[in-house]
C-alpha positions as a printed Julia matrix, in Angstrom:
61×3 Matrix{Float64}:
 -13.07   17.28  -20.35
 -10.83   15.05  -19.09
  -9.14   11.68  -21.19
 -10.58    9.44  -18.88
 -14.34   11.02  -19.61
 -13.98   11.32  -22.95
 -13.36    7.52  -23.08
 -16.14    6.91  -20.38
 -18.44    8.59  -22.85
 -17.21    6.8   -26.19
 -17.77    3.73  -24.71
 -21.13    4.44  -23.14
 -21.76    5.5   -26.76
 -20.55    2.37  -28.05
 -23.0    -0.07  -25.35
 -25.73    2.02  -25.69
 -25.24    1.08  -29.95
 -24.85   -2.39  -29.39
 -27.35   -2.88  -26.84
 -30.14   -0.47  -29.49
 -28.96   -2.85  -32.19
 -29.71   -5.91  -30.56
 -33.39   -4.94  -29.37
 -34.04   -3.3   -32.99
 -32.76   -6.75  -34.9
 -35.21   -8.68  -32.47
 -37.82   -6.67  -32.88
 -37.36   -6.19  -37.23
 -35.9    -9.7   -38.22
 -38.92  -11.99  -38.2
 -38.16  -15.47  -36.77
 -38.73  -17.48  -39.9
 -35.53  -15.59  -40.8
 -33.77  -16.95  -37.84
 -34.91  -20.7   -37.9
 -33.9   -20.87  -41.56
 -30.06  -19.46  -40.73
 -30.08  -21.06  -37.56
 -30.96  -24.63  -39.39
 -28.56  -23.51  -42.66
 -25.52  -23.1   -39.66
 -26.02  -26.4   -38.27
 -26.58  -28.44  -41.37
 -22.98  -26.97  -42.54
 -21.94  -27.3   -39.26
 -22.92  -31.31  -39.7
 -21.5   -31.93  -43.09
 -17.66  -32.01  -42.51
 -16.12  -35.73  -42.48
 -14.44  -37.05  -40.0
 -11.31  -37.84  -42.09
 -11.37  -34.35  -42.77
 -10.21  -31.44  -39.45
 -11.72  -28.53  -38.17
  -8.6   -26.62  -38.77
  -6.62  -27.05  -41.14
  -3.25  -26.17  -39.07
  -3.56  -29.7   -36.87
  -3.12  -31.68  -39.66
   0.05  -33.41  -39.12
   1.72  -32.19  -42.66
């Protein structure tokens, strides 16, 4: 088997993972679950100041 097939195949591997992953987590995690992280991200999302950046590197120290 050749380099080049070998790699073909890992990363079929790897998609096919991913891609059972993401259909399994839809189908187990119950949506309740999601609405409460979802509203949890954008509440901390919400609760920086303006005085106070994103990143801390563009600050002008």
């Amino acid at each position: 088997m050749s380099a080049a097939a070998r790699l073909g195949a890992y990363l079929a591997a790897l998609a096919a993972v991913f891609v059972a992953a993401f259909f399994i987590g839809g189908a187990v995690v119950p949506q309740s679950t999601v609405d409460s992280w979802t509203q949890q991200a954008e509440e901390s999302s919400h609760s920086q100041t303006p005085d106070e950046p994103e990143n801390p590197a563009d600050s002008d120290h």
